[in-house]
Coordinates of C-alpha atoms in Angstrom, one line a residue:
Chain E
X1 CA 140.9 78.3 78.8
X2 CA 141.1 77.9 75.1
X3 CA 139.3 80.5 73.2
X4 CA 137.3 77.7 71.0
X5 CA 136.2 76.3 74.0
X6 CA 132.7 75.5 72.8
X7 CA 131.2 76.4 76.0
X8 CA 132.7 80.2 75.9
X9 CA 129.8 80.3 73.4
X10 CA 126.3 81.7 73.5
X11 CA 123.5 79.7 73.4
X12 CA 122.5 81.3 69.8
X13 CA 125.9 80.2 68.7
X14 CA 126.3 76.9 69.7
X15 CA 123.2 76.3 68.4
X16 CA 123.7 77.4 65.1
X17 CA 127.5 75.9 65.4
X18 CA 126.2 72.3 65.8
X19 CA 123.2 72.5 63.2
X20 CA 126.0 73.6 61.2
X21 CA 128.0 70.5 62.3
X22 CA 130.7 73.1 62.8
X23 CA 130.6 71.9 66.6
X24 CA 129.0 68.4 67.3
X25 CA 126.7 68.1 70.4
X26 CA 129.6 66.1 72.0
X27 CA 132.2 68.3 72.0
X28 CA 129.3 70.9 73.5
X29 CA 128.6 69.0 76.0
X30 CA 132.0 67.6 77.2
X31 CA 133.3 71.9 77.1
X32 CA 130.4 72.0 79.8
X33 CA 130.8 69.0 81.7
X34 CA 135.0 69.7 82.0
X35 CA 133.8 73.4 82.9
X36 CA 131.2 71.8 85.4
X37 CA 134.1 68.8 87.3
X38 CA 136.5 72.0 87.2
X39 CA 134.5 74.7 89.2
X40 CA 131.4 72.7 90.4
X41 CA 133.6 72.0 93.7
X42 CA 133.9 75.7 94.5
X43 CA 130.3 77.1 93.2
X44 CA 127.9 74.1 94.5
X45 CA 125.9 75.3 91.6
X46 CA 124.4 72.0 90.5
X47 CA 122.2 69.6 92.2
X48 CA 122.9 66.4 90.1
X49 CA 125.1 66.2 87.5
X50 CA 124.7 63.8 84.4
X51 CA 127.8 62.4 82.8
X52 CA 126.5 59.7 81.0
X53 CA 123.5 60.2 80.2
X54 CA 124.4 63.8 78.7
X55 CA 127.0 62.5 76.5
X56 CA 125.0 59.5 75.7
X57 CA 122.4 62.0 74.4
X58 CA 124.2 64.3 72.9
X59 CA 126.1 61.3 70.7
X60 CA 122.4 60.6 70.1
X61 CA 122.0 63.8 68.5
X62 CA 125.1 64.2 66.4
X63 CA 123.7 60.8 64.9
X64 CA 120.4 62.1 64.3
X65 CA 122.0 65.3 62.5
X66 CA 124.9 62.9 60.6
X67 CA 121.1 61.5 59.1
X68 CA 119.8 64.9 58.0
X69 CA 117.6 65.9 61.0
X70 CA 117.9 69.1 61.8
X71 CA 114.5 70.0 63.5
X72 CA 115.1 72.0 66.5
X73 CA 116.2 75.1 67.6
X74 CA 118.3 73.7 70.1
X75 CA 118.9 70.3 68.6
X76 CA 122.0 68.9 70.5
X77 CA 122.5 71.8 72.9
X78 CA 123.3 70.7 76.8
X79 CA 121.4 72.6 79.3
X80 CA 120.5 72.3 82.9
X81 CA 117.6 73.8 84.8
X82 CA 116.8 75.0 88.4
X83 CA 115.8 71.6 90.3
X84 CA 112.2 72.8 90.7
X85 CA 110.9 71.9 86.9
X86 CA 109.4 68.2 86.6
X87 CA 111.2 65.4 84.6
X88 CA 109.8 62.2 84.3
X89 CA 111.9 59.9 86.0
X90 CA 114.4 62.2 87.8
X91 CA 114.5 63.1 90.8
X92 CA 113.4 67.2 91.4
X93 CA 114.3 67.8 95.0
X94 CA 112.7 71.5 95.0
X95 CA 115.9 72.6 97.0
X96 CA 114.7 70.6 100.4
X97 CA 115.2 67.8 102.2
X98 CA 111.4 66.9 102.0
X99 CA 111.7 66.5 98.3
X100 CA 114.9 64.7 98.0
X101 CA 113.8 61.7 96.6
X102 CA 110.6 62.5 94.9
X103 CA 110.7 61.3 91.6
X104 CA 108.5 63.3 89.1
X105 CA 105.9 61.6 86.6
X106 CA 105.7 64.1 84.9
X107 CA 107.6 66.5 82.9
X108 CA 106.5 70.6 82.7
X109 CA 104.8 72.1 79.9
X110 CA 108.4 74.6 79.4
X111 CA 111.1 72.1 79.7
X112 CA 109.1 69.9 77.5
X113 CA 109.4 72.1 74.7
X114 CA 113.1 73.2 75.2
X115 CA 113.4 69.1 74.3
X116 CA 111.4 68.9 72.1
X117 CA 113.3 71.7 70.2
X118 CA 116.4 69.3 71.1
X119 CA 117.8 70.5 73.9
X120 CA 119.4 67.8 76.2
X121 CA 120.0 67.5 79.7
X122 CA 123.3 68.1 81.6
X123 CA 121.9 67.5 85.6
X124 CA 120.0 70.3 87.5
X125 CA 121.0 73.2 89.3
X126 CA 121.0 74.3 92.8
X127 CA 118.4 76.4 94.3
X128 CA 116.9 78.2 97.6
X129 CA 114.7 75.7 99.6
X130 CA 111.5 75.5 97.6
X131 CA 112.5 78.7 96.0
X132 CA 111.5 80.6 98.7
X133 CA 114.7 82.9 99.2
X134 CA 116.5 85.4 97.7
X135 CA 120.1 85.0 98.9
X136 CA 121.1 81.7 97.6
X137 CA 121.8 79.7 100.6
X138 CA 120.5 76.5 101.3
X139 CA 120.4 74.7 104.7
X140 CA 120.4 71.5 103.1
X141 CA 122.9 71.8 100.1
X142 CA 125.0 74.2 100.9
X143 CA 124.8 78.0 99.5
X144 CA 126.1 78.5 95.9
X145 CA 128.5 80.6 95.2
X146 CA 129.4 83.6 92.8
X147 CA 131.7 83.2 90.0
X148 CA 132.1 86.9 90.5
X149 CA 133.7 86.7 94.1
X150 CA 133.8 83.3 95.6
X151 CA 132.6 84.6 99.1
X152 CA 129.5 86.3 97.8
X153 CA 126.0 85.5 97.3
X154 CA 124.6 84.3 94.1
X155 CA 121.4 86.2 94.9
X156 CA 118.3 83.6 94.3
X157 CA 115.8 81.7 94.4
X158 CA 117.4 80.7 90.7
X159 CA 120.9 80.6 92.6
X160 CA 122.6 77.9 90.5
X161 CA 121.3 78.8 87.1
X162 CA 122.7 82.5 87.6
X163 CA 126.1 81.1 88.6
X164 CA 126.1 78.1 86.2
X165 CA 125.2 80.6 83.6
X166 CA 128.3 83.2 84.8
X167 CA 130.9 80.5 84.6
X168 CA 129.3 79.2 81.6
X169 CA 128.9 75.8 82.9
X170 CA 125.5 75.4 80.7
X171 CA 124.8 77.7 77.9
X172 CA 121.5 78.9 79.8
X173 CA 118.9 77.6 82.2
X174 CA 115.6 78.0 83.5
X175 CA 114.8 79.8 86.5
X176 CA 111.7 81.7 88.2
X177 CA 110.9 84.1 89.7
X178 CA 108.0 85.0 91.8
X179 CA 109.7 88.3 94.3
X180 CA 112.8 88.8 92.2
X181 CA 114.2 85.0 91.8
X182 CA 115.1 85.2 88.5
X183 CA 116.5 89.1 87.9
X184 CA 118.3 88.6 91.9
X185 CA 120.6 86.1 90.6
X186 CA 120.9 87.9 87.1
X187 CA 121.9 91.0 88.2
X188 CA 124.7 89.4 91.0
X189 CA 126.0 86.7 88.7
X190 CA 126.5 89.5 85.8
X191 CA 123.9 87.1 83.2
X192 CA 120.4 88.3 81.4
X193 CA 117.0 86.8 83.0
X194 CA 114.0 87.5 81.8
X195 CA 110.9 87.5 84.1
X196 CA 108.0 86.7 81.9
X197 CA 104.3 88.4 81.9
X198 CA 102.4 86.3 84.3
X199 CA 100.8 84.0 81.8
X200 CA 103.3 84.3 79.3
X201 CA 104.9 80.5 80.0
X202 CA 102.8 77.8 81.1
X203 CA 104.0 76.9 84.6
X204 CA 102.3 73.2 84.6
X205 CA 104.8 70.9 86.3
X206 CA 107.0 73.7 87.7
X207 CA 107.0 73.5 91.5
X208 CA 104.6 76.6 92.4
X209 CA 105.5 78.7 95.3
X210 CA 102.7 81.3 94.9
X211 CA 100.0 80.8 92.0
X212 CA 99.1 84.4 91.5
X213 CA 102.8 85.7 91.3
X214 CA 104.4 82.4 90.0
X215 CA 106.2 82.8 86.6
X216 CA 108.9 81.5 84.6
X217 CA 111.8 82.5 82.6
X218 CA 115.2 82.0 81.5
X219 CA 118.6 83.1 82.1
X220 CA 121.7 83.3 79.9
X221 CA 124.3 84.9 78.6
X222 CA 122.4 87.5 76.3
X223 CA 118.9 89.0 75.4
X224 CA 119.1 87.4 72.2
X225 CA 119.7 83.8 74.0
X226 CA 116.8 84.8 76.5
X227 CA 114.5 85.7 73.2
X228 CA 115.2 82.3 71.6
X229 CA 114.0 80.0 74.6
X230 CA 110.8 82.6 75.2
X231 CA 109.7 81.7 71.9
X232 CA 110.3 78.3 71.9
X233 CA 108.4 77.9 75.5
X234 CA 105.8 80.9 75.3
X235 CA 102.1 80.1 74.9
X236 CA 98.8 78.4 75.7
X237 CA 99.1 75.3 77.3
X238 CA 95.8 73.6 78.2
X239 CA 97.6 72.1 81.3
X240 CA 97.7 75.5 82.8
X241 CA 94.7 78.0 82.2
X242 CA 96.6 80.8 83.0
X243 CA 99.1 80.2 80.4
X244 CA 97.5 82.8 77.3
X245 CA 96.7 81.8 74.1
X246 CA 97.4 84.2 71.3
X247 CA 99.9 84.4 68.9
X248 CA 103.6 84.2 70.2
X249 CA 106.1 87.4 68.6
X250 CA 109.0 86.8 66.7
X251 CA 111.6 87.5 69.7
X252 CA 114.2 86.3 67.2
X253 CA 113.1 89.1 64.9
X254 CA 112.4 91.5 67.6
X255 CA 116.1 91.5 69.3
X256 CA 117.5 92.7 65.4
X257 CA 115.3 96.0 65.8
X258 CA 117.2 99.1 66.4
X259 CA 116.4 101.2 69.4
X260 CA 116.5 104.8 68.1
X261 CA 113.2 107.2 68.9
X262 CA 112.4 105.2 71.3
X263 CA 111.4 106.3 75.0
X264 CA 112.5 104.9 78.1
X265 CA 111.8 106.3 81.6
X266 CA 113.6 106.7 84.8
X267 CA 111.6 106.8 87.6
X268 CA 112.1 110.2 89.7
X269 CA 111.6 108.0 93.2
X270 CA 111.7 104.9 94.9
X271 CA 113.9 102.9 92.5
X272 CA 116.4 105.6 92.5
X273 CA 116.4 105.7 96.6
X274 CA 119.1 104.7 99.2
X275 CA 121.2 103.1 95.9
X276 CA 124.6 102.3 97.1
X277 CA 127.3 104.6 94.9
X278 CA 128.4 101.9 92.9
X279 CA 124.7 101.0 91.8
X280 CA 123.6 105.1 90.9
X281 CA 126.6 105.3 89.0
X282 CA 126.0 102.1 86.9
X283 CA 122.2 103.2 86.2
X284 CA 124.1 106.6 85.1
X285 CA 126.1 105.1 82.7
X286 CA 123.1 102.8 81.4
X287 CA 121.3 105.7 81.2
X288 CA 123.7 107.6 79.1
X289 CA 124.7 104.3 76.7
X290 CA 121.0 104.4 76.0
X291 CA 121.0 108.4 75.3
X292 CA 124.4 107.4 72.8
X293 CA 122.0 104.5 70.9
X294 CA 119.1 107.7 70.5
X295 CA 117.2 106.5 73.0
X296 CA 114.8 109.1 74.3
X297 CA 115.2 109.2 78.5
X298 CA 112.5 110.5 80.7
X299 CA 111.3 111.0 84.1
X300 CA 108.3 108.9 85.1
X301 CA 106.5 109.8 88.3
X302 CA 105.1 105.9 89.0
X303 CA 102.7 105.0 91.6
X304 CA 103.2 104.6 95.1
X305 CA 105.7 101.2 94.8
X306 CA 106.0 100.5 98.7
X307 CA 102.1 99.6 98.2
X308 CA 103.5 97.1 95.7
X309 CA 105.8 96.0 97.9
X310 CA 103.6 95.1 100.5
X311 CA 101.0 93.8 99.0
X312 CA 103.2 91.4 97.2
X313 CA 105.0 90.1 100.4
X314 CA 101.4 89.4 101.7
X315 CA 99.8 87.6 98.5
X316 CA 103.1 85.7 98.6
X317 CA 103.5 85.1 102.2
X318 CA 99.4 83.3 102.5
X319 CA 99.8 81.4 99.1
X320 CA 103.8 80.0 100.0
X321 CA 101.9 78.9 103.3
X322 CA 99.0 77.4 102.1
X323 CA 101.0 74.9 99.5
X324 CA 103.2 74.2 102.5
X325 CA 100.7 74.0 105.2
X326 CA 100.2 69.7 105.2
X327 CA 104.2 69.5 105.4
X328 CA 104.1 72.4 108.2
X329 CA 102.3 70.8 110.3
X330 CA 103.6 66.8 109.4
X331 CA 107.3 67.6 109.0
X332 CA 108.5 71.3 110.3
X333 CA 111.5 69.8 111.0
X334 CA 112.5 69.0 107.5
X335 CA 112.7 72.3 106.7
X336 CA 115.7 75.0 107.0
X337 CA 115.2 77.5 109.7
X338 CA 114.7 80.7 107.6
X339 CA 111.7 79.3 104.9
X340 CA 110.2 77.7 108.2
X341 CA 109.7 80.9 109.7
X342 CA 108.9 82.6 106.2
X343 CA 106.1 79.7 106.0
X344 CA 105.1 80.7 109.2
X345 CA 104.2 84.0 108.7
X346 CA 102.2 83.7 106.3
X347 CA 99.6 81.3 108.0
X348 CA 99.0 84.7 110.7
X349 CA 97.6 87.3 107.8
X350 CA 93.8 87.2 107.7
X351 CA 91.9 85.8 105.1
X352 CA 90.4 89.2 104.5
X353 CA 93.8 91.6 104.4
X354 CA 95.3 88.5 101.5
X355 CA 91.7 89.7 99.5
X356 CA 91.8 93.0 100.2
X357 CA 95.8 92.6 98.7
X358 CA 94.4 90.0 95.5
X359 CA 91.7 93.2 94.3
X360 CA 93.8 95.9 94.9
X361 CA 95.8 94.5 91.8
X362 CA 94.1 95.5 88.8
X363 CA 93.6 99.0 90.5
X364 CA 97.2 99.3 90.9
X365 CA 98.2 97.6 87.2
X366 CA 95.8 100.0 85.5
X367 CA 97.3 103.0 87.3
X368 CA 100.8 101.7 86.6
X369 CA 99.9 101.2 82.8
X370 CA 98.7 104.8 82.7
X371 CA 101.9 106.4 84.7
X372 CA 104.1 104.6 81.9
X373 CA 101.8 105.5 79.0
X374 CA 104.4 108.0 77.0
X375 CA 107.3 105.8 77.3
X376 CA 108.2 102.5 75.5
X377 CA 109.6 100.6 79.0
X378 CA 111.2 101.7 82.5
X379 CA 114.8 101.1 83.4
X380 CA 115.8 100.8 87.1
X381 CA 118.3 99.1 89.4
X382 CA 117.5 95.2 89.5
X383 CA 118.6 95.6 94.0
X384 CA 120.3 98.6 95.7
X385 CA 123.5 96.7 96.7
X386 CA 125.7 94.9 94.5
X387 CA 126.1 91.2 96.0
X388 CA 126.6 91.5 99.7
X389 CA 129.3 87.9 101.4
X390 CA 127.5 84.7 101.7
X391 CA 128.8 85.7 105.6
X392 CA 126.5 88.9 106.1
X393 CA 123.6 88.0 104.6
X394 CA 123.3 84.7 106.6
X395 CA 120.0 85.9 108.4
X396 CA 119.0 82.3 108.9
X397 CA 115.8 82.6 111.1
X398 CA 117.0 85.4 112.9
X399 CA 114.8 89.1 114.2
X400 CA 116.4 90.8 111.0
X401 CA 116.0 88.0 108.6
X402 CA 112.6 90.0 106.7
X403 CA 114.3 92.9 106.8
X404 CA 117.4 91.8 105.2
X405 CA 115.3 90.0 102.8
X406 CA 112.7 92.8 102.0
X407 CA 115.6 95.8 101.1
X408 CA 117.3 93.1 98.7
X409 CA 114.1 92.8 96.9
X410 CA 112.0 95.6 97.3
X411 CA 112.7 96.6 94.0
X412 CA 112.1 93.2 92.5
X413 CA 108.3 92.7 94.1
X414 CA 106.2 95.7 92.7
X415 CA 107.2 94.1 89.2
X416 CA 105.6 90.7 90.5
X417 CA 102.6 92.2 92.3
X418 CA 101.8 94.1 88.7
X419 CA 102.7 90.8 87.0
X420 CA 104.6 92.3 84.4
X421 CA 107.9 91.5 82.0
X422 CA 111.0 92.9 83.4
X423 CA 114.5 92.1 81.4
X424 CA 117.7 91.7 83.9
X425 CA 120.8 92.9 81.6
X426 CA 124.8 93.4 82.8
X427 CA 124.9 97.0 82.7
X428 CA 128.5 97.5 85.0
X429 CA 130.4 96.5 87.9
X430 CA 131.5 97.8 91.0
X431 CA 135.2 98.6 91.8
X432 CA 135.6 95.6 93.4
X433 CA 134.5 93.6 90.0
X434 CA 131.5 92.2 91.2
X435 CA 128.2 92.6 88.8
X436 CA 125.7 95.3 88.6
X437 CA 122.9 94.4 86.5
X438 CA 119.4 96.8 85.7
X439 CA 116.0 95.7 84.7
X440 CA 114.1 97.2 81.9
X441 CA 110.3 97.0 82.8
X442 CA 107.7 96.8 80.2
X443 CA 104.0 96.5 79.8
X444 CA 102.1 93.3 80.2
X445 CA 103.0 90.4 77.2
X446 CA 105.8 92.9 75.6
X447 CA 108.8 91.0 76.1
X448 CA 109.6 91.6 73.0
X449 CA 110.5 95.3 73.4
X450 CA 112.2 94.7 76.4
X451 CA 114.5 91.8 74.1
X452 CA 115.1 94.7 71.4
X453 CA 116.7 97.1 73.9
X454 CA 118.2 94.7 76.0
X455 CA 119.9 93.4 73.4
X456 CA 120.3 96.9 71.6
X457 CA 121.9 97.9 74.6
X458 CA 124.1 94.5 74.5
X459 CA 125.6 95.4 70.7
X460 CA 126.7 98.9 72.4
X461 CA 128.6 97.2 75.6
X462 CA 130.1 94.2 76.4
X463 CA 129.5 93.5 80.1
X464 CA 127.2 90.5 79.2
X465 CA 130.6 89.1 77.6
X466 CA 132.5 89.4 80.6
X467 CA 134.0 85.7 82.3
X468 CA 134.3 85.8 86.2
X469 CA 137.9 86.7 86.7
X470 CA 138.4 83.0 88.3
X471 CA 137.6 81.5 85.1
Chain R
X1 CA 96.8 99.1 107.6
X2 CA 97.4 97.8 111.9
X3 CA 99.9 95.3 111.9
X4 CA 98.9 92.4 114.0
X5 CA 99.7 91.9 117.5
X6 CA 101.9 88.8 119.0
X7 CA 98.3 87.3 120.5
X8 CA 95.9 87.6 117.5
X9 CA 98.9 86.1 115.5
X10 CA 98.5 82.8 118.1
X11 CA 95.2 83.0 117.8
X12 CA 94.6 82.8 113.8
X13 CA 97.3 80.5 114.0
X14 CA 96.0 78.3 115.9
X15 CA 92.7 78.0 114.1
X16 CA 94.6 77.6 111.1
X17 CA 96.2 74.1 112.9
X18 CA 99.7 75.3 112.7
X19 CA 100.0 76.6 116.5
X20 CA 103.2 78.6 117.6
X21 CA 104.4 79.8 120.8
X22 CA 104.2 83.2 121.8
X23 CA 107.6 83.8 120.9
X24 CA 107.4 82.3 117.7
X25 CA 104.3 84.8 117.4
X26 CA 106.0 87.8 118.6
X27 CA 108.6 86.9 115.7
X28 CA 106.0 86.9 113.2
X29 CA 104.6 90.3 114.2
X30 CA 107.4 91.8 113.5
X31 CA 108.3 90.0 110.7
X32 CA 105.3 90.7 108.5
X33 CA 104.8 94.3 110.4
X34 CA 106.0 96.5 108.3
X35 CA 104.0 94.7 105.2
X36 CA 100.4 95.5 107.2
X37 CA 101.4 98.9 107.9
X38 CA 102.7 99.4 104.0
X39 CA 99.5 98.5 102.6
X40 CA 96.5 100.8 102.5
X41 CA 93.8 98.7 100.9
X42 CA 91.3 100.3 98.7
X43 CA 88.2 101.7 100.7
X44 CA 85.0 100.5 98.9
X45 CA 81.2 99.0 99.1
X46 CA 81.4 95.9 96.9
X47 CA 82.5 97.9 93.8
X48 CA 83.0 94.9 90.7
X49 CA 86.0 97.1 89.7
X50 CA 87.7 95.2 92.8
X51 CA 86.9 91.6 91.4
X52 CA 90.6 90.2 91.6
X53 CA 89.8 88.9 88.3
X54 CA 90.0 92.4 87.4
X55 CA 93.7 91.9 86.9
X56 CA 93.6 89.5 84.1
X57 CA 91.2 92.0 82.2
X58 CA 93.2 95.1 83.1
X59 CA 96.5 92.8 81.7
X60 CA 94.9 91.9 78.1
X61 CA 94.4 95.6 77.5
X62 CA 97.2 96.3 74.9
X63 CA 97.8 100.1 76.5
X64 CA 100.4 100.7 73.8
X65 CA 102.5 104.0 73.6

């Protein structure tokens, strides 16, 4: 490993390294695609990987910027994406064996405009079965593994963008996350993901899983990385009405504010609860990096989140099974055991209790908004654990299989329910060197003062620098 | 909130064309339990303040610090 190897670089850097025809766009995306034939065979992190057709693109750009053009952000930079995001012409199997040859016509509203900022494409990346689990195993493909500790989970449903993005085998990638599938995978594989407000990113021609809790986001190597591709993909889209219009921040400008006098709480329950040693000692030492930068910390007494909780896993569990309920009924043998019965479960809640759990919401967002109304954002542990083996967290379809499931997220869903930002950032690791990351929590559309502190917090450490000992 | 039992989840099952057995029910009740009995919805008489939409509204309010 060569410390010039383009790849070691963020997604800012390169960037700015190939406008600046320090780097070219080939020798970018060859550092990738050597990374990717070297450890691909042990992480099972991509889906499809494209040799040709990246280099061809990326010689492609470093002609274009050899004749002056230099519009785009990302102009020449090789990423790859979770393989749930539509691209005309390539085949998006969703993580299943019922969408393995399904070839999209057309090509989502957010990976549109990371190309047309100039990004190009490496492959796609490895994910749970219609993102529809939060371990990262796949009945189909294999589970993905951790850069962190080969025999551990890559959390998901995002499984190989967080451990493409650890072993820096694409400078970033897309994810979602709709219980926790894009801060799971962030805070196991050691990388930053941002969940975006619901409505922040148009999710037209991104698989949807459940429409009311749907969102997408990125994750990479930094909250300054993060905060370049929310700006290049945030805002209206008039292929998805849910996607708001309004003026998009400056992220850019927002992650070079200082973080002094601001306020962050700590909640004084629930996120704080059954955390296992290694996890309340990395919040403590978050906690008091934040203090050192003259961050204010408080106690925030937040509403009951194990109403959150619920309510989430029944929203999600009706809307999951009524996308899926044709294929249930045509083809339940196509799917993996474990989002089979998931599916199932959600066709046996009453059309009544999934309203009664849809109008609660606004109640519960406006009494969230008003618990959190002295502080600037809430930080908490992004999952109790650290990541458990790819061994003991194999529930398949068994008795335990929601339980197992539920205590690895149940600090992910109230975030989902409320439909709010939440920032996943390195913040430690346990003895055993695997990664501990927490989320920052902010109010509704203000990513941008979760970006600030996350990548406040970022200048002050250097967790998010870390390489997986392997690599 | 009651959590289901093993034979109403057959039954709304079946009605919604995706029939399971009654162990496949039994599974279900105790998969999606706890979630019924976690969830204490909001005891009302129609009030508009429970319009779903009401979430979009509540989320455009810029409740700054």
């Amino acid at each position: 490993m060569s410390a010039t190897e383009p790849a070691l670089l963020s997604l800012t850097a390169v960037a700015k390294a190939i406008a600046e025809k320090r780097v070219s766009s080939r020798e970018a995306t060859q550092s990738c695609l050597d990374r990717i034939a070297q450890w691909q065979p042990r992480l099972n992190a991509f889906m499809a990987i494209e040799v040709e057709a990246a280099l061809a693109a990326a010689h492609a750009a470093d002609a274009a910027l050899a004749k002056g053009n230099h519009r785009g952000a990302l102009r020449g930079v090789p990423l790859a994406h979770k393989d749930m995001y539509y691209d005309a012409g390539k085949v998006v199997t969703c993580g299943s064996k019922i969408r393995r040859d399904f070839v999209a016509t057309t090509t989502s509203t957010a990976l549109q405009r990371l190309k047309d900022a100039g990004a190009i494409r490496l492959g796609s990346l490895q994910m749970a079965e219609f993102a529809y689990g939060p371990t990262g195993h796949n009945a189909h493909y294999g589970p993905v593994h951790n850069p962190w500790g080969i025999d551990h989970i890559t959390g998901g449903s995002s499984s190989g963008s967080g451990s493409a993005v650890a072993a820096r085998l694409t400078f970033a990638a897309l994810g979602s996350d709709t219980g926790g599938s894009i801060r799971m995978p962030a805070h196991f594989c050691g990388v930053t993901g941002l969940k975006t407000t619901y409505g922040r990113i148009s999710r037209a021609g991104a698989m949807p899983l459940s429409q009311s809790l749907d969102t997408v986001g990125p994750l990479a190597r930094s909250a300054e990385d993060c905060a370049l591709l929310l700006g290049l993909m945030a805002g209206a889209d008039p292929q998805d009405p849910t996607a708001v219009a309004g003026l998009v921040p400056d992220y850019m400008a927002a992650v070079r504010e200082e973080i002094k006098g601001l306020t962050i709480g700590v909640p004084n329950a629930f996120y704080v609860d059954d955390l296992d040693p290694a996890v309340a000692r990395v919040l403590d030492e978050t906690v008091a990096v934040l203090k050192r930068e003259g961050v204010d910390i408080v106690q925030v007494e937040l509403p009951d989140q194990r109403q959150l909780t619920a309510a989430c896993q029944l929203v999600l569990a009706v809307e999951a099974a009524a996308f899926h309920k044709r294929w249930l009924i045509e083809r339940p043998q196509d799917y993996g055991s474990q989002e089979h019965a998931r599916l199932q479960n959600g066709l046996a809640i009453p059309g009544v209790t999934y309203l009664e759990a849809m109008r609660w919401r606004g109640p519960a967002l406006s009494a969230h908004l008003a618990a959190v109304a002295d502080v600037d954002a809430v930080i908490a542990p992004v999952a109790p654990v650290a990541a458990p083996t790819i061994a003991e967290s194999d529930v398949g379809n068994s008795p335990d299989a929601e339980s197992v499931i539920q205590r690895l997220t149940r600090f992910t869903r109230p975030i989902n329910y409320l439909g709010l930002p939440s920032l996943s950032i390195p913040a430690g690791f346990t003895r055993g060197g695997l990664p501990v990351g927490m989320q920052l929590i902010g109010r509704s559309f203000d990513e941008a003062m979760l970006l600030r502190i996350g990548a406040a917090f970022q200048r002050a450490t250097d967790f998010h620098e870390k390489l997986p000992k392997f690599a | 909130m009651t959590r289901p039992t093993a034979k109403e989840i057959k039954a709304i099952a079946d009605v919604a064309g995706v029939p399971v057995s009654p162990e496949v029910a039994t599974r279900i009740a105790n998969s999606i339990g706890p979630a019924f009995e976690g969830f204490a919805p909001i005891a009302g008489t129609l009030p508009f303040d429970l319009e779903p939409a009401t979430f979009v509204l509540v989320q455009a309010t810029r409740a700054g610090k």
